[in-house]
Tab-separated table of C-alpha atoms in Angstrom:
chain	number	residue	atom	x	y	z
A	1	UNK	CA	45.265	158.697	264.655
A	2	UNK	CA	44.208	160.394	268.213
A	3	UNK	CA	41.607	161.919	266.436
A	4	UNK	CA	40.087	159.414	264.736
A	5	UNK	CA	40.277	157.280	267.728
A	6	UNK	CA	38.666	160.238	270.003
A	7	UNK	CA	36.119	160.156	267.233
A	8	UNK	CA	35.579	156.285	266.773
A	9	UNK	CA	35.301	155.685	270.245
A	10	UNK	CA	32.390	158.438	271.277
A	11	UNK	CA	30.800	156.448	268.562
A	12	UNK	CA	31.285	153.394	270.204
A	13	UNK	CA	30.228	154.362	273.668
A	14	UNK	CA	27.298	156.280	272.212
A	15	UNK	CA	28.548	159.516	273.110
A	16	UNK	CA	27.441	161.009	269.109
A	17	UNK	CA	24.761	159.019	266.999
A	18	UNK	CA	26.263	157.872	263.678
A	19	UNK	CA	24.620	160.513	262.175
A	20	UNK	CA	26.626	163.180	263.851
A	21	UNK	CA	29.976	160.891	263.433
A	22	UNK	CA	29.638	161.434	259.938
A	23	UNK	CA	28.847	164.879	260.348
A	24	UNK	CA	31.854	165.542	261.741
A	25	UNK	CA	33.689	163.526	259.793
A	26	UNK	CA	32.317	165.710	256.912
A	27	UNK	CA	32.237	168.922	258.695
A	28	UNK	CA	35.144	169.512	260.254
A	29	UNK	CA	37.725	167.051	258.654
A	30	UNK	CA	36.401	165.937	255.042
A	31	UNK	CA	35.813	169.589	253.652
A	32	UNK	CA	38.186	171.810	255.644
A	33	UNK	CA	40.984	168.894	254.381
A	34	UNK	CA	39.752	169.114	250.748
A	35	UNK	CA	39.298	172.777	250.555
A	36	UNK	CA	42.523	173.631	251.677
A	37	UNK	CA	44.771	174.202	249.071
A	38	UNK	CA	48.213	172.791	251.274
A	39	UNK	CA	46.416	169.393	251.691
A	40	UNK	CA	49.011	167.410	249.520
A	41	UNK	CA	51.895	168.793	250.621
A	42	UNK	CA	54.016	166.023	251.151
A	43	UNK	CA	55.328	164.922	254.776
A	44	UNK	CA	58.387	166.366	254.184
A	45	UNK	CA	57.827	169.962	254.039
A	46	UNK	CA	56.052	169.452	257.465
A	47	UNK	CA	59.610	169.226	259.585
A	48	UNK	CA	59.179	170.770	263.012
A	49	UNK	CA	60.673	174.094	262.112
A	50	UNK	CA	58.348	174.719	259.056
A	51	UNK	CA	55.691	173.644	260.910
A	52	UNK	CA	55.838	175.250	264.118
A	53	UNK	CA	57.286	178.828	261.914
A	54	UNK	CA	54.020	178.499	259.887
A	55	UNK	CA	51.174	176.739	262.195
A	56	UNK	CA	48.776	178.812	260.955
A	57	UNK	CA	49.144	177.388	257.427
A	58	UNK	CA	49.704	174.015	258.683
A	59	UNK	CA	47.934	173.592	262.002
A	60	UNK	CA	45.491	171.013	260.957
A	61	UNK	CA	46.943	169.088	258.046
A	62	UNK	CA	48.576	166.364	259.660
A	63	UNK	CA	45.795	165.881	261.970
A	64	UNK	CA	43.072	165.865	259.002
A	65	UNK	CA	46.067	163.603	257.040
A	66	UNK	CA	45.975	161.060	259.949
A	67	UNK	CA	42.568	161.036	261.409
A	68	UNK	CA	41.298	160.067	257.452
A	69	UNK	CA	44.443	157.193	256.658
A	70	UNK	CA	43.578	155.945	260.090
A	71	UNK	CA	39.699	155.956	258.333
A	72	UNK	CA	40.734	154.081	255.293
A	73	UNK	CA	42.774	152.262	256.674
A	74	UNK	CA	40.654	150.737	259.431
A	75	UNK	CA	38.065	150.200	256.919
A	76	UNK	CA	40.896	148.223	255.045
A	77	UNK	CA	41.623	145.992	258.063
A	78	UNK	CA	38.296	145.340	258.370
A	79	UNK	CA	37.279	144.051	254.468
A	80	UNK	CA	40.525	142.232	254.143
A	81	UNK	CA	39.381	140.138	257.517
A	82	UNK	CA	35.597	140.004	257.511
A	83	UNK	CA	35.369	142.648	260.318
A	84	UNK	CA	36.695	140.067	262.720
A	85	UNK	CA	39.842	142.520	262.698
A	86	UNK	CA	40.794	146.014	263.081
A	87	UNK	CA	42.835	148.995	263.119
A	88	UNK	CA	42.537	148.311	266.859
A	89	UNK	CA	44.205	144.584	266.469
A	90	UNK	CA	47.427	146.976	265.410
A	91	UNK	CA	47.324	149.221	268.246
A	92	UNK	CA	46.606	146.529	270.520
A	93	UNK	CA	49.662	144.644	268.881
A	94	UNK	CA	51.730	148.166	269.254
A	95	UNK	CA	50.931	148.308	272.797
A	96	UNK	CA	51.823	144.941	273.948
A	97	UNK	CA	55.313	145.623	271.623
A	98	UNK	CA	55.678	148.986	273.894
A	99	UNK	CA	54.852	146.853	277.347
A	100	UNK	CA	57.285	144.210	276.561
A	101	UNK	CA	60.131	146.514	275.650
A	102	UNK	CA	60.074	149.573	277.544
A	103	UNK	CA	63.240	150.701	275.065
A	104	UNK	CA	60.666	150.404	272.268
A	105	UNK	CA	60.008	153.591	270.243
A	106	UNK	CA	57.079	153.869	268.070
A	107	UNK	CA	58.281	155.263	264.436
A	108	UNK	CA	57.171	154.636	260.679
A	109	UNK	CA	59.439	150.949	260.785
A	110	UNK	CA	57.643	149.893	263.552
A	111	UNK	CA	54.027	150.778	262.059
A	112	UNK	CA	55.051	149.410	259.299
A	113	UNK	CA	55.788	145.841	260.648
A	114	UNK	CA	52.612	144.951	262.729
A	115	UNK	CA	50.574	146.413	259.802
A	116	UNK	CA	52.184	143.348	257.612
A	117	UNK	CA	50.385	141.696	260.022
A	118	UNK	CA	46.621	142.777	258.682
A	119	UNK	CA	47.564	143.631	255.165
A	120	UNK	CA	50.099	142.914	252.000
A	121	UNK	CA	53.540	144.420	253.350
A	122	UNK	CA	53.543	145.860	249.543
A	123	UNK	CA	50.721	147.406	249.778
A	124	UNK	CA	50.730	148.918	252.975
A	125	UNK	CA	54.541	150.742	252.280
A	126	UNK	CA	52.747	151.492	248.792
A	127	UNK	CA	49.749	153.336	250.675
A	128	UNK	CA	51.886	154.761	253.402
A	129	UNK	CA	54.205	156.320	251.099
A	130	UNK	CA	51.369	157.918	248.798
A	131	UNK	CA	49.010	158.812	251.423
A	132	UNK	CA	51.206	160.196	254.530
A	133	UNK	CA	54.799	160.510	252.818
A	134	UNK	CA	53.186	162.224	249.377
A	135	UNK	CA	50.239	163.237	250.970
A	136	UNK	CA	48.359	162.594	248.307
A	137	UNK	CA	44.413	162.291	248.657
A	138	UNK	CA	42.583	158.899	249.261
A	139	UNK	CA	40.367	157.516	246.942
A	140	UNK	CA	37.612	156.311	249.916
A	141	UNK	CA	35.527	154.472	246.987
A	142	UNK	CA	37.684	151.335	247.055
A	143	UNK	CA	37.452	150.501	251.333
A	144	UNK	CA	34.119	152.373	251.817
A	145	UNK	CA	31.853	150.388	254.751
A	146	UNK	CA	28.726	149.079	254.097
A	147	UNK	CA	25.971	151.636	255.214
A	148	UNK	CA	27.645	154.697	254.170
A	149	UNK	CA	28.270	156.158	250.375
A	150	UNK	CA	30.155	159.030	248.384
A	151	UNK	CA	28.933	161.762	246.749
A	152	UNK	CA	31.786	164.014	244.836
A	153	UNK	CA	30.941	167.723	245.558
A	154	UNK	CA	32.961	170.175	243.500
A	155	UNK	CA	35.976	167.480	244.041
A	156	UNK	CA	35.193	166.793	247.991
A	157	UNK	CA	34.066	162.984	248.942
A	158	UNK	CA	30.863	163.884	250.997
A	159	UNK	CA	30.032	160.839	252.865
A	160	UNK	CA	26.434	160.017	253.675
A	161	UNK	CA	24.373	157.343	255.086
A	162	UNK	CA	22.515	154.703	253.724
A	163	UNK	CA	22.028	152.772	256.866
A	164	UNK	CA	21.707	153.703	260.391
A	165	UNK	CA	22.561	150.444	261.617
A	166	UNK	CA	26.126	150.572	263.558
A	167	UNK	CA	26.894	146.755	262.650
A	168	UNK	CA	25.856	147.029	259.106
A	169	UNK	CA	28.334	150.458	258.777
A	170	UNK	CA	31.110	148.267	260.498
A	171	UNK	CA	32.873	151.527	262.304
A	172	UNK	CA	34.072	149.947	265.177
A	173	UNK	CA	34.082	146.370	266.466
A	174	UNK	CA	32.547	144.714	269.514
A	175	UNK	CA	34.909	143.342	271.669
C-alpha cells in the first residue's frame, strides 16, 4: 500500500504526468509482477524467515502484491460510491481508529472491518483471501477506471490510456 500511495500521490501533486503513472505502473510493477514466476505464491510461504533467508527470490512480491490490490481495490471504492469515496476514506478511517486508541494495532481484522465500511463484508474477505492470502492474480477488467484500458500481452494486463484527463481516469480524488 506505501507504494501505491507514494505513487498515487506524485500523481496527485503533479510530480509525474499520468502518462508516466501508468508507465510505471506498467514498467516496473505490472510486468516484473507478471513475469515472475513466484507471483502467486500464497501469503503464507512469505513468513519472515523464508522471506528474509530468500529476499532475493522474494524481495518485491509483496510490494508488487500490495501496491496492485491497493489499485483494484481503490478503483473498487470508487465505482461502488460514484468516486465520492476512496481507498483514502479507509485510511483516513484507520487513522482516526489509531489516534483514538493508541493500544490499536493495525492487522488483517482490523482492515477488514473499516473496509465493510466501502464494500460487501463478503466480498471484501472473498477478495482478500484470493488476492493477498492465495495470491492469486487480479482480473483488473472488472474495476478498470474510465480513461484507461487493457491489453493482454503474452498473459500480462498492459494498461494504456484512452484519456488524458485526470478526472475522467478517476485516480485520485479532490479533497
Amino acid at each position: 500500500f506505501t507504494d501505491y500511495y507514494s505513487y498515487k500521490l506524485m500523481l496527485k501533486y503533479q510530480v509525474i504526468g499520468v502518462e508516466d503513472y501508468i508507465t510505471v505502473l506498467n514498467e516496473k510493477v505490472v510486468i516484473p509482477h507478471y513475469k515472475d514466476p513466484l507471483n502467486q505464491v500464497p501469503n503464507s510461504e512469505l513468513t519472515t524467515e523464508n522471506y528474509w533467508s530468500n529476499y532475493s527470490t522474494y524481495a518485491l512480491l509483496p510490494y508488487h502484491r500490495g501496491l496492485l490490490y491497493a489499485f483494484w481495490l481503490d478503483n473498487k471504492i470508487k465505482e461502488k460510491h460514484d468516486h465520492k469515496q476512496s481507498l483514502d476514506n479507509v485510511m483516513f478511517d484507520i487513522l482516526k481508529m489509531a489516534r483514538n486508541d493508541s493500544n490499536m494495532r493495525l492487522n488483517q481484522e482490523v482492515f477488514l472491518e473499516v473496509m465493510g465500511s466501502y464494500l460487501e463484508t463478503h466480498s471484501v474477505l472473498h477478495d482478500y483471501e484470493n488476492y493477498i492470502l492465495k495470491g492469486n492474480l487480479i482480473d483488473f477488467s472488472e474495476n478498470l477506471p474510465k480513461g484507461l484500458s487493457i491489453e493482454i500481452k503474452d498473459n500480462i494486463p498492459i494498461f494504456s490510456i484512452t484519456s488524458g484527463d485526470l478526472e475522467q481516469l478517476g485516480l485520485y480524488l479532490k479533497r
